[in-house]
Short mmCIF file of C-alpha atoms and ligand atoms in Angstrom, two decimals:
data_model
loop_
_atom_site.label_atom_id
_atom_site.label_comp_id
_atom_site.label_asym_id
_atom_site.label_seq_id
_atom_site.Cartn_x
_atom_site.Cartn_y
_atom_site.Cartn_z
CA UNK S 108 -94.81 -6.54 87.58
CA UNK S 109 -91.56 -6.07 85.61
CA UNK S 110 -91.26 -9.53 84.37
CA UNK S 111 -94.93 -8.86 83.07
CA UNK S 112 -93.76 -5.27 81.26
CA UNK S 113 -90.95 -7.57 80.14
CA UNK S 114 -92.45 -10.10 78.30
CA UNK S 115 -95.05 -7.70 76.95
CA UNK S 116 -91.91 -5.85 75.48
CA UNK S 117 -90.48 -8.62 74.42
CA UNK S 118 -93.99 -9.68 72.38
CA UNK S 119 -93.01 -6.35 70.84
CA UNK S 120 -89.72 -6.38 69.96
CA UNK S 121 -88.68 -4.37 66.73
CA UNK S 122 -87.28 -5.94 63.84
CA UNK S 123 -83.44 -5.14 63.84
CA UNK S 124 -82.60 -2.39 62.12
CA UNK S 125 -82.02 -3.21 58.50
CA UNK S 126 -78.02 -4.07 57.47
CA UNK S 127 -76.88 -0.58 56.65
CA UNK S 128 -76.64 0.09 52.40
CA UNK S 129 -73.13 -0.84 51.12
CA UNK S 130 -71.30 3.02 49.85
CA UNK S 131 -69.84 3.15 46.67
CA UNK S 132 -67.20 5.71 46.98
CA UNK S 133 -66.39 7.34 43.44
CA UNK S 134 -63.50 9.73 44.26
CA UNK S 135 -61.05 11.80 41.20
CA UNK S 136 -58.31 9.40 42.65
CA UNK S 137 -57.28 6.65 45.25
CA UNK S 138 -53.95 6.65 46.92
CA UNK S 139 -54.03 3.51 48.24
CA UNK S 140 -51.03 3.00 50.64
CA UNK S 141 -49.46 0.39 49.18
CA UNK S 142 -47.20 2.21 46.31
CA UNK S 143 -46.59 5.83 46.10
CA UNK S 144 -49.10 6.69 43.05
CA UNK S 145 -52.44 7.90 42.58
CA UNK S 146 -54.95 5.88 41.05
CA UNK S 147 -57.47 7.61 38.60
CA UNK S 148 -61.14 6.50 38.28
CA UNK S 149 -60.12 3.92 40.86
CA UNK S 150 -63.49 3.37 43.32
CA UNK S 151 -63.87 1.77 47.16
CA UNK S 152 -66.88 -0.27 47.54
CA UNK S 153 -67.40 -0.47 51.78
CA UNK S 154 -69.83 -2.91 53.45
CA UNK S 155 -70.25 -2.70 57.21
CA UNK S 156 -66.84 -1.35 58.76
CA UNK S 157 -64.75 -3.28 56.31
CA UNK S 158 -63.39 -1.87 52.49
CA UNK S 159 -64.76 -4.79 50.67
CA UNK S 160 -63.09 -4.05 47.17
CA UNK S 161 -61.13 -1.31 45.34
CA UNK S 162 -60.18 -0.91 42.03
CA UNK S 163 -61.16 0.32 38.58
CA UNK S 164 -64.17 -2.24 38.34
CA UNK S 165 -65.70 -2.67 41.45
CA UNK S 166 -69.42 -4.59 41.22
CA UNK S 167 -71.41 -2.97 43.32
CA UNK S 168 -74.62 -4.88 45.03
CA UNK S 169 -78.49 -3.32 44.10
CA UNK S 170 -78.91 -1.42 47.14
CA UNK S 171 -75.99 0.24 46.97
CA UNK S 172 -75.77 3.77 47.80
CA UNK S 173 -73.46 5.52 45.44
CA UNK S 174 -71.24 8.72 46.88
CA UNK S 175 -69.68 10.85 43.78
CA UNK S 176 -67.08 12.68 45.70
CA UNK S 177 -65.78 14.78 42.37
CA UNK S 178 -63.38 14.43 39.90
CA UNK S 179 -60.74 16.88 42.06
CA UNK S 180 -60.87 14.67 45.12
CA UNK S 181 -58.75 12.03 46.18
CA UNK S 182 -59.55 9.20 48.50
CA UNK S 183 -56.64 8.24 50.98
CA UNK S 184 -56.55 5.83 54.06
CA UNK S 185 -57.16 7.12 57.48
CA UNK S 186 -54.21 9.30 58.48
CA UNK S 187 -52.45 7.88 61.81
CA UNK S 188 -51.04 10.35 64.07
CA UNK S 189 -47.76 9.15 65.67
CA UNK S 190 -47.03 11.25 68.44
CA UNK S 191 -49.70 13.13 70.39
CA UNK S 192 -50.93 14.13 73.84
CA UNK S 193 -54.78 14.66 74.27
CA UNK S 194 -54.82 15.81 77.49
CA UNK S 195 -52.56 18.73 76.55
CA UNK S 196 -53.61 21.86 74.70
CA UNK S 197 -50.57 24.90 73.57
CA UNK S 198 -48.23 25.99 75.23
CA UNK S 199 -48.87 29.44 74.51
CA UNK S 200 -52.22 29.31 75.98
CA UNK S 201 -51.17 27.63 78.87
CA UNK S 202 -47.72 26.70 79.99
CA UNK S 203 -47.03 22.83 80.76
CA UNK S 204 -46.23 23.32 84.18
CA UNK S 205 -49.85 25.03 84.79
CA UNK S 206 -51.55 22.13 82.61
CA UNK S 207 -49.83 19.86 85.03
CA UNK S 208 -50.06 21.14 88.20
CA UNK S 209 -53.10 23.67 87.99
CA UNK S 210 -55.83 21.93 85.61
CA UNK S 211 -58.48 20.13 87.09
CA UNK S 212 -58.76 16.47 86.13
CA UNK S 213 -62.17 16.80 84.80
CA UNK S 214 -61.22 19.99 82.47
CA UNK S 215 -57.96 18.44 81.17
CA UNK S 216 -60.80 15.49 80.23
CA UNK S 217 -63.32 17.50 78.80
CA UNK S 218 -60.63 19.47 76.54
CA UNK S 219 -59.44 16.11 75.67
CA UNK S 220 -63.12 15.32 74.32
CA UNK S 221 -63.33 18.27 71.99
CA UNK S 222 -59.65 17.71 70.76
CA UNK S 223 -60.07 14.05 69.85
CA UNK S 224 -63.37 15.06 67.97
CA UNK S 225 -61.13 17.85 65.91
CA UNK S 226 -58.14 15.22 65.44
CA UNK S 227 -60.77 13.18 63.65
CA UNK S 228 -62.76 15.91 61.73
CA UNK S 229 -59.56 16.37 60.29
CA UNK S 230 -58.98 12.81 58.80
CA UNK S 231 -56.99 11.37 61.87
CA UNK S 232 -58.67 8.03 62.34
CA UNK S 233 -55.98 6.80 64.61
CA UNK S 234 -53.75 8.29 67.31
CA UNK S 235 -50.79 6.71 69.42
CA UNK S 236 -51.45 8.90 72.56
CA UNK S 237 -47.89 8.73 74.13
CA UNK S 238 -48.91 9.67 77.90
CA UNK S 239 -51.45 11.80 79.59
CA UNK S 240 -48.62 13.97 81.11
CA UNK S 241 -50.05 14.07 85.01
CA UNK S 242 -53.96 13.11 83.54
CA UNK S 243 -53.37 9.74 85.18
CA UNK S 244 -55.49 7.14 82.87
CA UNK S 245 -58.15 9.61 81.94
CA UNK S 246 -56.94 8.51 78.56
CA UNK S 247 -58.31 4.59 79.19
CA UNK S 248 -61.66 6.25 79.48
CA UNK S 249 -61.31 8.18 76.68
CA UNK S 250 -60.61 5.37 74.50
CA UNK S 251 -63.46 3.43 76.02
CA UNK S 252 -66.00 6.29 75.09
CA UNK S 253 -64.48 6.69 72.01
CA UNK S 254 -64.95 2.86 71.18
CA UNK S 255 -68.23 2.84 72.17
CA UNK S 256 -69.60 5.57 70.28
CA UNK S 257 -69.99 7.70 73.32
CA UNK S 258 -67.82 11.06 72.04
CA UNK S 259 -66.41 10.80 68.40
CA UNK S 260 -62.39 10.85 68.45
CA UNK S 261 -59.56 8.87 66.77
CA UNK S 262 -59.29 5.38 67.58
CA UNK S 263 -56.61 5.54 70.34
CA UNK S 264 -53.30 3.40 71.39
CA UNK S 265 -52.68 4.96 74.71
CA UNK S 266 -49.69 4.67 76.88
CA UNK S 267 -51.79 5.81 80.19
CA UNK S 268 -49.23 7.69 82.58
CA UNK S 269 -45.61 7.20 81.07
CA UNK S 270 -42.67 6.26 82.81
CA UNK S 271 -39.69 8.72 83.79
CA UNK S 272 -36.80 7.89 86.05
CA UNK S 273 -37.11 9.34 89.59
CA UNK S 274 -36.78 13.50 89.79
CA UNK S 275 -35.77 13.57 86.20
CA UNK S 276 -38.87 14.95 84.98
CA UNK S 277 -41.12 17.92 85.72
CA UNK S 278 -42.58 20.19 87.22
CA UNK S 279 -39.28 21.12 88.86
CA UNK S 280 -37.47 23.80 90.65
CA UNK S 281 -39.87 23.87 93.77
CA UNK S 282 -38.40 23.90 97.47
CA UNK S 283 -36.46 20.76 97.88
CA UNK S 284 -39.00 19.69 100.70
CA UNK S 285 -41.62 19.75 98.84
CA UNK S 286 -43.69 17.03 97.10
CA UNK S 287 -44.95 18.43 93.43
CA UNK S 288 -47.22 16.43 91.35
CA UNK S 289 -45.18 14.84 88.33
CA UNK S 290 -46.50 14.94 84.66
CA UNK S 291 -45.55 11.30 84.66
CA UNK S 292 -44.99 8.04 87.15
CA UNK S 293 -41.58 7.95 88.76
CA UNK S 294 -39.70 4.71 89.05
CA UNK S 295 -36.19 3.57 89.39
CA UNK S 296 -33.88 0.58 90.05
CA UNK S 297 -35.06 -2.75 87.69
CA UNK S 298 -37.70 -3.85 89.79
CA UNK S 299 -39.28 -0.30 90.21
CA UNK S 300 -39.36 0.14 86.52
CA UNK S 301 -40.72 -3.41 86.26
CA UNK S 302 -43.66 -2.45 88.45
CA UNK S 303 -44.35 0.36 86.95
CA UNK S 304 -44.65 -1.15 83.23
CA UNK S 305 -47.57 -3.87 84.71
CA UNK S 306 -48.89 -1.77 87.05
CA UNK S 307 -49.76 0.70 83.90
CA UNK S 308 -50.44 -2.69 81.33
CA UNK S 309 -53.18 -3.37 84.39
CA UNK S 310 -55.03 -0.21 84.07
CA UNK S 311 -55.26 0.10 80.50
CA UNK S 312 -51.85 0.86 78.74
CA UNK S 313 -51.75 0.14 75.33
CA UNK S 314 -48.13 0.36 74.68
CA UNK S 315 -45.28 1.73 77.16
CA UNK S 316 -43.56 5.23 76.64
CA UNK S 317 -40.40 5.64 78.27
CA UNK S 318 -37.80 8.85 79.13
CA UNK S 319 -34.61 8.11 77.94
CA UNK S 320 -33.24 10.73 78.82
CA UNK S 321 -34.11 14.77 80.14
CA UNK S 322 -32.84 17.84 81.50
CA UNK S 323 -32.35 16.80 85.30
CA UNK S 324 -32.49 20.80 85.72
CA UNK S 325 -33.97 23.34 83.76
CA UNK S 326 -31.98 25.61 81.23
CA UNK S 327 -29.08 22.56 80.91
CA UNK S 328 -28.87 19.99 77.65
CA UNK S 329 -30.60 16.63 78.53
CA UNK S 330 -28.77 14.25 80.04
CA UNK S 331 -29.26 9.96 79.99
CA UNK S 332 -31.56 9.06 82.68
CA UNK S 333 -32.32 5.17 82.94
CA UNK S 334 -29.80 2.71 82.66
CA UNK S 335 -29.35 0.23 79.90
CA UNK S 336 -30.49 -2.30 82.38
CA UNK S 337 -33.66 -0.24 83.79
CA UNK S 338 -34.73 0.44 79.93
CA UNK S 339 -34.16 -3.83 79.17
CA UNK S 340 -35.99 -4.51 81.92
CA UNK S 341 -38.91 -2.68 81.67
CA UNK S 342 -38.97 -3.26 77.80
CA UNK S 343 -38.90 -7.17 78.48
CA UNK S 344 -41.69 -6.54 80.70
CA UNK S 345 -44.04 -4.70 78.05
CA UNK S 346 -42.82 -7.19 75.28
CA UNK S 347 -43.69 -10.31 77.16
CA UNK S 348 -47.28 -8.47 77.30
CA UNK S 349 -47.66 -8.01 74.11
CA UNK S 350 -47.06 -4.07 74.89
CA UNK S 351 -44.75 -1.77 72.17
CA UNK S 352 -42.67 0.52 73.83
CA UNK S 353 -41.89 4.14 72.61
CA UNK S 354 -39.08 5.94 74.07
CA UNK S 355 -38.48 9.55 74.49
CA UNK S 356 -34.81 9.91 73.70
CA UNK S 357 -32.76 12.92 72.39
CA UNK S 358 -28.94 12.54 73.21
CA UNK S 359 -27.12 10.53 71.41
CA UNK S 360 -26.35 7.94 74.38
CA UNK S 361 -30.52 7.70 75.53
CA UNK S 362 -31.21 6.53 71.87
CA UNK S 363 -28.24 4.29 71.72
CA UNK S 364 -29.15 2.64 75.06
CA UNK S 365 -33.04 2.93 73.79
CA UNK S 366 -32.45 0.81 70.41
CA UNK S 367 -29.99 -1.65 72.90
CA UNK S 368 -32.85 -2.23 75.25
CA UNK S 369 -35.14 -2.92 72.13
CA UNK S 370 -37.63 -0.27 71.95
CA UNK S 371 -39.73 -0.35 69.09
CA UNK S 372 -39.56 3.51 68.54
CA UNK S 373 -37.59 6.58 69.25
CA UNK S 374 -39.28 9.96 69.98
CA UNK S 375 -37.71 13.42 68.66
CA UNK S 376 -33.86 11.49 68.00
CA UNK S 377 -32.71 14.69 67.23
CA UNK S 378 -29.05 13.81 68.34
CA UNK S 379 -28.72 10.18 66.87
CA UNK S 380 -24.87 9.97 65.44
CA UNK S 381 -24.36 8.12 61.98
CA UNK S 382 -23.22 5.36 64.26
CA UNK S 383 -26.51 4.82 66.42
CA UNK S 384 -28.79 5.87 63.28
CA UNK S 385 -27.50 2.61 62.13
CA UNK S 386 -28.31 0.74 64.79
CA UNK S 387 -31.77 1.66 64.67
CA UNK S 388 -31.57 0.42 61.19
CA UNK S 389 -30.51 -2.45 61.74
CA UNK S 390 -32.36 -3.44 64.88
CA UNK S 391 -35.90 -2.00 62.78
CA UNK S 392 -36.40 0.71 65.30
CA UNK S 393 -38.82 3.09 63.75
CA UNK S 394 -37.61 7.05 64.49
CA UNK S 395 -40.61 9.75 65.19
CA UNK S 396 -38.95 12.98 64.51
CA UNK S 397 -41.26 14.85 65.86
CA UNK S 398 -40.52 18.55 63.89
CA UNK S 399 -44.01 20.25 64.32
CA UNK S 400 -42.83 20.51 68.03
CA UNK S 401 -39.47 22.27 67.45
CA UNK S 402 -41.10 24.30 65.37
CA UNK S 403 -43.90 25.25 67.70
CA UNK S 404 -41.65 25.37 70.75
CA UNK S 405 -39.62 28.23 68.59
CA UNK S 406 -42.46 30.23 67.80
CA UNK S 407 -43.44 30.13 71.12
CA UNK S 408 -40.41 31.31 72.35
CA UNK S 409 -40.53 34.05 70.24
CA UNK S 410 -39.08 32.41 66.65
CA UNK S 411 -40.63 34.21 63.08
CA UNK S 412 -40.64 30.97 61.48
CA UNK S 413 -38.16 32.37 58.73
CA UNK S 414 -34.50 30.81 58.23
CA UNK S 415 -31.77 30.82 60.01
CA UNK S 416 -33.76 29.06 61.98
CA UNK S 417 -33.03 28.50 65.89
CA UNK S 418 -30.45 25.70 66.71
CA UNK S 419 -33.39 23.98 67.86
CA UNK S 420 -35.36 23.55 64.84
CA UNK S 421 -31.77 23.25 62.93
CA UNK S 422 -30.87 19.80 65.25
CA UNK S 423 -34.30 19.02 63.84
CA UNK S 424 -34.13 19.03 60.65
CA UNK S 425 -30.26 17.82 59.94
CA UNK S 426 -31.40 14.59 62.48
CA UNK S 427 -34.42 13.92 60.40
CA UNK S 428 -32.02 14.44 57.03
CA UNK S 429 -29.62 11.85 58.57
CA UNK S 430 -32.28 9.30 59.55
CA UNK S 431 -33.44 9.71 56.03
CA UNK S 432 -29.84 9.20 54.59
CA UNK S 433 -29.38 6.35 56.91
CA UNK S 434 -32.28 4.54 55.92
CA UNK S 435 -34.01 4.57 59.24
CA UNK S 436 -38.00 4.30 58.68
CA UNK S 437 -39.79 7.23 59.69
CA UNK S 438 -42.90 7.44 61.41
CA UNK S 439 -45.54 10.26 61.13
CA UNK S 440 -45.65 11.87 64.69
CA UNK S 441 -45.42 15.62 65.36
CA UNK S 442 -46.24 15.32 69.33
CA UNK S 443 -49.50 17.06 68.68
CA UNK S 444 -51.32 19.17 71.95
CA UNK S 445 -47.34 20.96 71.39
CA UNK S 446 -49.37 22.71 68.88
CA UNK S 447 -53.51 22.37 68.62
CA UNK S 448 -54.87 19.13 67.57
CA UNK S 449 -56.70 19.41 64.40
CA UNK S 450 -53.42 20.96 63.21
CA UNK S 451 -52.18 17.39 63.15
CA UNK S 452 -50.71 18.18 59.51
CA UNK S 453 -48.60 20.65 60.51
CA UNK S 454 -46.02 17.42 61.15
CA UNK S 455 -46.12 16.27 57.27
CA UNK S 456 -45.83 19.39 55.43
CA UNK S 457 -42.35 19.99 57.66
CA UNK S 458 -41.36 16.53 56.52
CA UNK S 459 -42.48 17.26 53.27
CA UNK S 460 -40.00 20.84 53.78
CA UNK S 461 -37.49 19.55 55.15
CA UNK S 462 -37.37 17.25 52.11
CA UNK S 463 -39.41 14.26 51.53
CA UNK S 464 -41.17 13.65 48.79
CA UNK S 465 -44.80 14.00 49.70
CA UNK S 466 -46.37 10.96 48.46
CA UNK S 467 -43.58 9.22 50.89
CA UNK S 468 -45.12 11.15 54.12
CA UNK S 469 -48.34 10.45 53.09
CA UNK S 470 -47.12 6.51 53.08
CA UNK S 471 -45.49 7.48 56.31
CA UNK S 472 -48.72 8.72 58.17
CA UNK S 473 -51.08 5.94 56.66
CA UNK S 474 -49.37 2.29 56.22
CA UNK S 475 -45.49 3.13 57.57
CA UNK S 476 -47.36 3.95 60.94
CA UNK S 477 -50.12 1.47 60.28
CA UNK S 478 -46.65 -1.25 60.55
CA UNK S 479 -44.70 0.58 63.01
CA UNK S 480 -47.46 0.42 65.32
CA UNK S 481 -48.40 -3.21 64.68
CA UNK S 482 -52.01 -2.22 63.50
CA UNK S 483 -52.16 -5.38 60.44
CA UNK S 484 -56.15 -4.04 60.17
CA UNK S 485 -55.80 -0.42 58.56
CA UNK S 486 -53.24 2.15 56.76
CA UNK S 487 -54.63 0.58 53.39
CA UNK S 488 -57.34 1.48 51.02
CA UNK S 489 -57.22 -2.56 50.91
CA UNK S 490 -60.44 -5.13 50.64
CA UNK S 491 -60.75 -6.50 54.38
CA UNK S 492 -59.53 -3.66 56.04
CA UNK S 493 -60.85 -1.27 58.57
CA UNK S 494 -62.89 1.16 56.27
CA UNK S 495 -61.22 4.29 57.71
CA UNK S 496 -61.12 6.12 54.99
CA UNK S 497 -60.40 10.30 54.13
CA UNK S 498 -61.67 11.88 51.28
CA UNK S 499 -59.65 15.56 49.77
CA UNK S 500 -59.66 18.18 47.63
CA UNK S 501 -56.87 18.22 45.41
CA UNK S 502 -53.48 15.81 45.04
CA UNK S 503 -51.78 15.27 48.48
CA UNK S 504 -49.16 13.38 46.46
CA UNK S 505 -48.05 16.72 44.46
CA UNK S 506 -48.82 19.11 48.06
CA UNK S 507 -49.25 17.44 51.18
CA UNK S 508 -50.78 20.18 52.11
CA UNK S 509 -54.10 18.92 50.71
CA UNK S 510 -55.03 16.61 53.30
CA UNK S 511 -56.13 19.92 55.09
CA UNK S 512 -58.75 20.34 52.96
CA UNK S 513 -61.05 17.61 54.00
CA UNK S 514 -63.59 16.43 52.46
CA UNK S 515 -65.48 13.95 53.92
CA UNK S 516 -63.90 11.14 56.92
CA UNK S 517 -65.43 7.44 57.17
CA UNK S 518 -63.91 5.80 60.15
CA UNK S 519 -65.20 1.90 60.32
CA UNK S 520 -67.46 2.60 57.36
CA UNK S 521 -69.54 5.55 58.99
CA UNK S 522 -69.69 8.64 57.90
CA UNK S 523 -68.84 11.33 60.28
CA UNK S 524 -70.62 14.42 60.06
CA UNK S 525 -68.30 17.79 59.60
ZN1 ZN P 889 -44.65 13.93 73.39
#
């Protein structure tokens, strides 16, 4: 009988839905991504997922549905986080170790659902999720239902498991004897880091995030943990797959050895010398300072937030000054799930303090990540782009700060409701 129902249904088949209306956007201004200015009276005409003209004069079709946003607002390209972990929430609500070794799989997951729906309620259309930090490759999935409309969220560049070199990372300081679960995959030697890099390409990875260096034990500075030849290897291995590779590096000898091997960015870099800052300069390795988590990792450890500030947050702030003298591009990244996601912000307005001019973070978080990150399709209020788009109250280029106050988010030319 079901080939009968079926061609009965098919007898019956509804018209496809009508092409949706092209929008009209009519925002105060557009800050476009491509120079550091605002725009006035400037308008975005989107059709389907794709911006299909800006300017002052944009023709707009019959059927077009016009959206007056308001003479305060400004319209802005999707914001881009850099640096974030889904699968982790704050640490002062639950420490990392406990996260690691105490969450269930399917709680760290559905947390992870709810935070990627904030990250984009709050204009992040696009997240580089740099390891799941013992959630295995619950972030594949996640960026699989996200795709296909299952749970909203960011789109996501994921970098699955992460790759640290063998007891370097954490949880640590259990008996000797025993086996404790890792927050990321343990490899050493060439061919174990080699293995590693496909073995996470295979089950989903986006890009490849690699530990530089750590603190081998608690309480003491980090240390380098890969050799040069480990980190080539393994970044020859993601390269030849078409795979970025982001590197967690802090001393001054991890990033050195980091830029060497060819890594396309360097996470935190707090301890970069002059010397190795140009390096990165001159090899176009992209730096991800990553303040919002010095700053949170203070506060949690009991910090007021006023100055002097702990020597922490200080090594922050005078590395991101010297990659800024140095010339080193910066990426927006503040290693988000540190602090709550949502919050995502909190990462430009301590560039912005600790001295950049806010229309250049706001180029940093939309088309300088858009390019770090290889993603030739958005970062632009452009025609033929991706129409991720965030509309805000006020002028982000005089206060950052105003991208909090969100107006409306379009991610591929939908509207998502607040
Ligand atoms: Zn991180």
């Amino acid at each position: 009988m079901a080939w009968l129902w079926a061609l009965l249904l098919a007898g019956q088949a509804p018209a496809p839905p009508p092409p949706p209306r092209p929008l009209l956007l009519v925002p105060g201004a557009v800050f476009d991504g491509t120079d550091p200015v605002l725009h006035r009276g400037w308008r975005v005409l989107v059709r389907g997922e794709r911006i299909e003209a800006v300017g002052p004069a944009v023709d707009a079709p019959a059927d077009t549905e016009v959206v007056e946003l308001g003479p305060d607002t400004t319209l802005i390209p999707g914001l881009i986080e850099g640096h974030g972990h889904l699968f982790l929430h704050p640490y002062d609500e639950a420490k990392w170790d406990d996260q690691v070794l105490h969450e269930p799989l399917a709680l760290r997951t559905a947390r992870a659902v709810v935070q990627a729906q904030r990250t984009l309620a709050a204009g992040f259309t696009t997240e580089r999720d740099l390891g799941t930090e013992g959630a295995g490759y619950a972030d594949v999935g996640l960026r699989q239902a996200i795709a296909q409309g299952i749970v909203p969220g960011p789109r996501l560049l994921v970098a699955t498991r992460a790759i640290v070199a063998a007891g370097a990372y954490g949880p640590k300081g259990f008996e000797p004897g025993v086996e404790v679960p890792q927050g990321a995959e343990e490899a050493s030697g060439v061919d174990g880091i080699v293995r590693a890099v496909r073995a996470q390409i295979a089950a989903g990875a986006d890009l490849i995030k690699l530990y530089a260096d750590y603190r081998w034990r608690g309480g003491e500075p980090s240390r380098p943990t890969f050799s040069l030849a480990e980190l080539r290897a393994a970044v020859e291995a993601a390269h030849d797959a078409g795979r970025p590779v982001a590197v967690h590096a802090s001393t001054d000898e991890g990033i050195a050895r980091a830029v060497a091997a060819g890594a396309d960015t360097i996470e935190h870099g707090y301890g970069a010398t002059p010397a190795t800052l140009q390096k990165m300069k001159a090899a176009g390795t992209v730096l991800c300072p990553t303040l919002a988590a010095a700053d949170a990792s203070a506060r949690y450890a009991g910090w007021n937030g006023r100055d002097p500030a702990p020597a922490s947050v200080e090594a922050s702030r005078t590395g991101f000054a010297a990659a800024r003298r140095a010339g080193v591009t910066l990426c927006m990244g503040g290693d988000v799930g540190v602090f709550p996601h949502g919050d995502n912000a909190r990462e430009m307005e301590l560039m912005a303090a600790a001295g950049m001019p806010a229309a250049q973070v706001l180029l940093a978080a939309t088309a300088g990540n858009a390019r770090a990150f290889g993603l030739a399709d958005r970062g632009e209020v452009r025609a033929g782009l991706l129409a991720d788009l965030v509309v805000v109250r006020g002028d982000p280029t005089a206060d950052v700060a105003a991208v909090r106050d969100v107006a409306l988010v379009i991610k591929g030319g939908q509207r998502i409701p607040n």
